[in-house]
Amino acid sequence: MRRYIVAGNWKMHTTLTEATDLATGLRERISGYSDIERVLIPPYPWILPVRDAIAGTDIHIGAQNCYTEPSGAFTGEVSAEMLSAHCSYIIVGHSERRHTIGETNDLIASKVSAVLRAGPRVILCVGETLEEREAGRAERVVSEQVKSALAGRSEQDLDRVVIAYEPVWAIGTGVAASAADAQEMCAFVRSLVDDLFSNYVAGSLRVQYGGSVKGSNSEELLSQPDIDGALVGGASLDADEFAAIVRSASAQVN
Ligand code: PGA
């Protein structure tokens, strides 16, 4: 049975005080849900204070990005090795990095290698834009993103990969994909991993849905057979909303 994973990507939000208050509020609300893997992904500078605020719980810390190299003259970059001191997950290929910052599939593949080399787990984000979906190219785009990031890796590597299917048109818009559409694409992602690796690897892979997940739609999304969790942006900044999403995940297994 795949363990649900609910991760909150705080993006470039929160002051230091807001971050520690949020972490403290989440500690009260979600530390009891050990049946669900819970991950808080604050901006880099708040990783340590958030870690301190949740110390003694089994809530994980993640990072939103990393660089490809372990160390060196790369001003402003942060390596997966450095992050591995505190983070058990690193997001790679978020749509804002693909589309706002301009990261390519090749760069994202190198970052996946960096995370696997350094030790944390990868949350690999994939998803099509509205234009691509309307042109009937959603599956082709997602297939290229998955294959370029994962082809040629070992089955053991795949143990440390979570894939987040996040249609770009649903991110931050308040309009999530329908549960049926989200299920169809998450099942498609799993089928790609089946083709690339094996039925066993595909069956063990955790696939999250992301894009306007909130307390009011999480139960329907998380009850789909191929959706094993949520990558949450906006709603992860509200402790009550995030806790509601964790509860929806827990309700699936209890
Ligand atoms: P959202 O963001 O929940 O605000 O739509 C999701 C994400 O970017 O991972």
Tab-separated table of C-alpha atoms and ligand atoms in Angstrom:
chain	number	residue	atom	x	y	z
A	1	MET	CA	0.000	0.000	0.000
A	2	ARG	CA	1.384	3.391	-0.974
A	3	ARG	CA	1.693	5.874	1.869
A	4	TYR	CA	-0.057	9.183	1.219
A	5	ILE	CA	2.187	12.236	1.071
A	6	VAL	CA	0.843	15.737	1.624
A	7	ALA	CA	3.408	18.479	1.063
A	8	GLY	CA	3.049	22.229	1.515
A	9	ASN	CA	5.071	24.368	-0.874
A	10	TRP	CA	5.222	27.793	0.740
A	11	LYS	CA	6.898	29.304	-2.356
A	12	MET	CA	8.385	32.769	-1.747
A	13	HIS	CA	5.881	33.605	0.971
A	14	THR	CA	6.058	34.344	4.717
A	15	THR	CA	8.170	36.567	6.909
A	16	LEU	CA	10.268	34.851	9.554
A	17	THR	CA	7.557	35.400	12.164
A	18	GLU	CA	4.814	34.185	9.849
A	19	ALA	CA	6.842	31.084	9.017
A	20	THR	CA	7.444	30.107	12.631
A	21	ASP	CA	3.830	30.888	13.579
A	22	LEU	CA	2.601	28.741	10.692
A	23	ALA	CA	4.940	25.888	11.636
A	24	THR	CA	3.810	26.090	15.256
A	25	GLY	CA	0.151	26.067	14.197
A	26	LEU	CA	0.780	23.078	11.961
A	27	ARG	CA	2.638	21.258	14.694
A	28	GLU	CA	-0.514	21.480	16.848
A	29	ARG	CA	-2.825	20.403	14.049
A	30	ILE	CA	-0.981	17.728	12.042
A	31	SER	CA	1.648	16.135	14.251
A	32	GLY	CA	-0.805	13.367	15.211
A	33	TYR	CA	-1.261	12.073	11.654
A	34	SER	CA	1.659	9.679	11.439
A	35	ASP	CA	-0.219	7.515	8.951
A	36	ILE	CA	0.340	10.287	6.402
A	37	GLU	CA	3.718	11.598	5.314
A	38	ARG	CA	3.605	15.364	5.898
A	39	VAL	CA	6.217	17.709	4.456
A	40	LEU	CA	6.652	21.447	5.003
A	41	ILE	CA	8.611	23.211	2.263
A	42	PRO	CA	9.445	26.747	3.369
A	43	PRO	CA	11.748	29.236	1.601
A	44	TYR	CA	15.445	28.417	2.164
A	45	PRO	CA	16.116	30.962	4.936
A	46	TRP	CA	13.266	29.606	7.053
A	47	ILE	CA	14.268	25.952	6.835
A	48	LEU	CA	16.118	26.044	10.173
A	49	PRO	CA	13.544	28.008	12.168
A	50	VAL	CA	10.745	25.810	10.781
A	51	ARG	CA	12.749	22.698	11.604
A	52	ASP	CA	13.141	23.988	15.168
A	53	ALA	CA	9.426	24.745	15.437
A	54	ILE	CA	8.501	21.152	14.533
A	55	ALA	CA	11.375	19.457	16.380
A	56	GLY	CA	10.377	16.176	18.009
A	57	THR	CA	7.560	15.483	15.515
A	58	ASP	CA	7.727	13.209	12.469
A	59	ILE	CA	6.837	16.049	10.096
A	60	HIS	CA	9.439	16.371	7.330
A	61	ILE	CA	11.144	19.449	5.926
A	62	GLY	CA	11.708	19.945	2.218
A	63	ALA	CA	13.317	22.481	-0.109
A	64	GLN	CA	11.816	24.099	-3.186
A	65	ASN	CA	14.798	23.786	-5.512
A	66	CYS	CA	18.517	23.024	-5.613
A	67	TYR	CA	21.495	23.363	-7.909
A	68	THR	CA	23.104	20.570	-9.934
A	69	GLU	CA	26.630	20.699	-8.456
A	70	PRO	CA	27.620	19.657	-4.918
A	71	SER	CA	29.752	22.770	-4.257
A	72	GLY	CA	31.805	25.374	-6.066
A	73	ALA	CA	31.793	28.861	-7.550
A	74	PHE	CA	28.057	29.129	-8.202
A	75	THR	CA	27.090	32.369	-6.488
A	76	GLY	CA	23.586	32.322	-5.130
A	77	GLU	CA	22.965	28.632	-5.654
A	78	VAL	CA	22.336	26.010	-2.957
A	79	SER	CA	23.341	22.380	-3.425
A	80	ALA	CA	21.327	19.262	-2.709
A	81	GLU	CA	24.193	18.162	-0.446
A	82	MET	CA	23.800	21.304	1.683
A	83	LEU	CA	20.048	20.867	1.842
A	84	SER	CA	20.400	17.218	2.776
A	85	ALA	CA	21.512	18.280	6.258
A	86	HIS	CA	17.933	19.339	7.016
A	87	CYS	CA	15.660	18.311	4.167
A	88	SER	CA	14.249	14.913	3.360
A	89	TYR	CA	12.593	16.120	0.132
A	90	ILE	CA	13.601	18.529	-2.623
A	91	ILE	CA	11.163	19.745	-5.264
A	92	VAL	CA	12.568	19.670	-8.787
A	93	GLY	CA	10.929	21.045	-11.911
A	94	HIS	CA	8.134	23.060	-10.354
A	95	SER	CA	6.182	24.820	-13.103
A	96	GLU	CA	7.239	28.229	-11.792
A	97	ARG	CA	10.859	27.186	-12.291
A	98	ARG	CA	10.092	25.766	-15.731
A	99	HIS	CA	8.028	28.695	-16.963
A	100	THR	CA	9.037	31.767	-14.939
A	101	ILE	CA	12.732	30.986	-14.470
A	102	GLY	CA	13.118	29.048	-17.742
A	103	GLU	CA	14.427	25.680	-16.534
A	104	THR	CA	14.627	23.074	-19.291
A	105	ASN	CA	13.975	19.339	-19.129
A	106	ASP	CA	17.759	18.803	-19.357
A	107	LEU	CA	18.509	21.049	-16.390
A	108	ILE	CA	15.721	19.403	-14.415
A	109	ALA	CA	17.161	15.947	-15.180
A	110	SER	CA	20.529	17.124	-13.826
A	111	LYS	CA	18.840	18.382	-10.684
A	112	VAL	CA	17.104	15.030	-10.190
A	113	SER	CA	20.551	13.414	-10.426
A	114	ALA	CA	21.867	15.902	-7.867
A	115	VAL	CA	19.154	15.083	-5.344
A	116	LEU	CA	19.589	11.335	-5.814
A	117	ARG	CA	23.361	11.728	-5.409
A	118	ALA	CA	22.956	13.787	-2.233
A	119	GLY	CA	20.437	11.571	-0.469
A	120	PRO	CA	17.075	13.308	-0.063
A	121	ARG	CA	13.983	12.256	-1.991
A	122	VAL	CA	12.801	14.062	-5.101
A	123	ILE	CA	9.386	15.546	-5.705
A	124	LEU	CA	9.472	15.793	-9.497
A	125	CYS	CA	6.813	18.179	-10.808
A	126	VAL	CA	5.329	17.689	-14.257
A	127	GLY	CA	2.323	19.202	-15.989
A	128	GLU	CA	1.030	20.821	-19.129
A	129	THR	CA	0.034	24.432	-19.787
A	130	LEU	CA	-3.510	25.390	-20.805
A	131	GLU	CA	-2.359	25.959	-24.365
A	132	GLU	CA	-0.807	22.494	-24.482
A	133	ARG	CA	-3.938	20.899	-23.040
A	134	GLU	CA	-6.215	22.699	-25.482
A	135	ALA	CA	-3.988	21.607	-28.348
A	136	GLY	CA	-4.400	17.978	-27.203
A	137	ARG	CA	-0.736	17.747	-26.240
A	138	ALA	CA	-1.029	17.221	-22.469
A	139	GLU	CA	0.074	13.590	-22.524
A	140	ARG	CA	2.926	14.230	-24.903
A	141	VAL	CA	4.303	17.084	-22.774
A	142	VAL	CA	4.012	15.140	-19.525
A	143	SER	CA	5.543	12.079	-21.136
A	144	GLU	CA	8.576	14.098	-22.283
A	145	GLN	CA	8.948	15.627	-18.816
A	146	VAL	CA	8.789	12.248	-17.056
A	147	LYS	CA	11.048	10.447	-19.526
A	148	SER	CA	13.714	13.115	-19.674
A	149	ALA	CA	13.916	13.231	-15.867
A	150	LEU	CA	13.771	9.495	-15.156
A	151	ALA	CA	14.838	7.376	-18.130
A	152	GLY	CA	17.969	5.360	-17.421
A	153	ARG	CA	17.740	5.542	-13.637
A	154	SER	CA	17.829	2.455	-11.475
A	155	GLU	CA	14.804	0.891	-9.830
A	156	GLN	CA	16.383	1.754	-6.453
A	157	ASP	CA	16.517	5.410	-7.500
A	158	LEU	CA	12.793	5.301	-8.148
A	159	ASP	CA	12.223	4.399	-4.488
A	160	ARG	CA	13.241	7.951	-3.720
A	161	VAL	CA	11.096	9.685	-6.335
A	162	VAL	CA	7.606	11.092	-5.926
A	163	ILE	CA	5.980	12.592	-9.017
A	164	ALA	CA	3.621	15.551	-8.639
A	165	TYR	CA	1.260	15.999	-11.568
A	166	GLU	CA	0.454	19.700	-11.554
A	167	PRO	CA	-1.398	21.119	-14.547
A	168	VAL	CA	-0.055	24.650	-14.926
A	169	TRP	CA	-3.537	26.032	-15.543
A	170	ALA	CA	-4.671	24.833	-12.100
A	171	ILE	CA	-1.764	26.266	-10.099
A	172	GLY	CA	-2.703	29.296	-8.051
A	173	THR	CA	-5.920	29.810	-10.025
A	174	GLY	CA	-8.379	28.499	-7.453
A	175	VAL	CA	-9.669	26.097	-10.118
A	176	ALA	CA	-8.392	22.573	-9.577
A	177	ALA	CA	-8.547	19.893	-12.242
A	178	SER	CA	-11.674	17.788	-11.918
A	179	ALA	CA	-11.068	14.626	-9.918
A	180	ALA	CA	-11.633	12.609	-13.107
A	181	ASP	CA	-9.076	14.604	-15.123
A	182	ALA	CA	-6.548	14.519	-12.271
A	183	GLN	CA	-7.027	10.757	-11.922
A	184	GLU	CA	-6.625	10.216	-15.662
A	185	MET	CA	-3.333	12.112	-15.794
A	186	CYS	CA	-1.941	10.584	-12.587
A	187	ALA	CA	-2.754	7.125	-13.976
A	188	PHE	CA	-1.017	8.154	-17.199
A	189	VAL	CA	2.089	9.168	-15.210
A	190	ARG	CA	2.058	5.778	-13.506
A	191	SER	CA	1.755	4.026	-16.874
A	192	LEU	CA	4.812	5.915	-18.119
A	193	VAL	CA	6.811	4.616	-15.154
A	194	ASP	CA	5.478	1.130	-15.858
A	195	ASP	CA	6.814	1.417	-19.434
A	196	LEU	CA	10.171	2.833	-18.299
A	197	PHE	CA	10.739	0.470	-15.349
A	198	SER	CA	8.362	-2.261	-14.265
A	199	ASN	CA	4.926	-2.963	-12.991
A	200	TYR	CA	6.336	-3.232	-9.486
A	201	VAL	CA	8.053	0.172	-9.614
A	202	ALA	CA	4.923	1.777	-11.077
A	203	GLY	CA	2.773	0.196	-8.395
A	204	SER	CA	5.035	1.517	-5.637
A	205	LEU	CA	5.425	5.028	-7.093
A	206	ARG	CA	3.608	7.781	-5.291
A	207	VAL	CA	1.895	10.288	-7.567
A	208	GLN	CA	0.639	13.529	-6.075
A	209	TYR	CA	-1.851	15.898	-7.622
A	210	GLY	CA	-1.157	19.628	-7.287
A	211	GLY	CA	-3.046	22.718	-8.397
A	212	SER	CA	-5.554	24.566	-6.208
A	213	VAL	CA	-5.927	21.737	-3.700
A	214	LYS	CA	-7.807	22.912	-0.604
A	215	GLY	CA	-9.790	21.471	2.256
A	216	SER	CA	-13.018	21.521	0.250
A	217	ASN	CA	-11.772	19.487	-2.738
A	218	SER	CA	-9.059	17.330	-1.192
A	219	GLU	CA	-11.279	14.433	-0.220
A	220	GLU	CA	-12.561	13.887	-3.752
A	221	LEU	CA	-9.098	14.254	-5.295
A	222	LEU	CA	-7.366	12.011	-2.757
A	223	SER	CA	-9.980	9.283	-3.074
A	224	GLN	CA	-8.935	8.637	-6.698
A	225	PRO	CA	-7.074	5.349	-7.087
A	226	ASP	CA	-3.934	6.797	-8.674
A	227	ILE	CA	-3.643	9.937	-6.530
A	228	ASP	CA	-1.401	9.278	-3.523
A	229	GLY	CA	-1.176	12.746	-2.085
A	230	ALA	CA	-1.182	16.451	-2.746
A	231	LEU	CA	1.371	19.152	-3.406
A	232	VAL	CA	-0.283	22.217	-1.965
A	233	GLY	CA	0.649	25.832	-2.605
A	234	GLY	CA	-1.742	28.587	-1.467
A	235	ALA	CA	-3.691	26.454	1.005
A	236	SER	CA	-0.473	25.354	2.718
A	237	LEU	CA	-0.084	28.891	4.099
A	238	ASP	CA	-3.213	28.447	6.208
A	239	ALA	CA	-2.754	25.938	9.034
A	240	ASP	CA	-6.456	25.031	9.181
A	241	GLU	CA	-6.700	24.437	5.427
A	242	PHE	CA	-3.532	22.368	5.305
A	243	ALA	CA	-4.696	20.345	8.298
A	244	ALA	CA	-8.008	19.703	6.530
A	245	ILE	CA	-6.114	18.293	3.534
A	246	VAL	CA	-4.035	16.041	5.818
A	247	ARG	CA	-7.276	14.851	7.460
A	248	SER	CA	-8.747	14.024	4.039
A	249	ALA	CA	-5.702	11.895	3.298
A	250	SER	CA	-5.947	10.184	6.665
A	251	ALA	CA	-9.639	9.477	6.057
A	252	GLN	CA	-8.673	7.419	3.010
A	253	VAL	CA	-6.631	5.004	5.068
A	254	ASN	CA	-8.744	4.797	8.215
B	1	PGA	P1	-1.563	26.025	-5.537
B	1	PGA	O1	-0.039	25.677	-5.935
B	1	PGA	O2	-1.998	24.996	-4.543
B	1	PGA	O3	-1.494	27.416	-4.965
B	1	PGA	O4	-2.361	25.966	-6.795
B	1	PGA	C1	0.366	24.348	-6.120
B	1	PGA	C2	1.830	24.305	-6.423
B	1	PGA	O5	2.351	25.249	-7.023
B	1	PGA	O6	2.515	23.333	-6.082
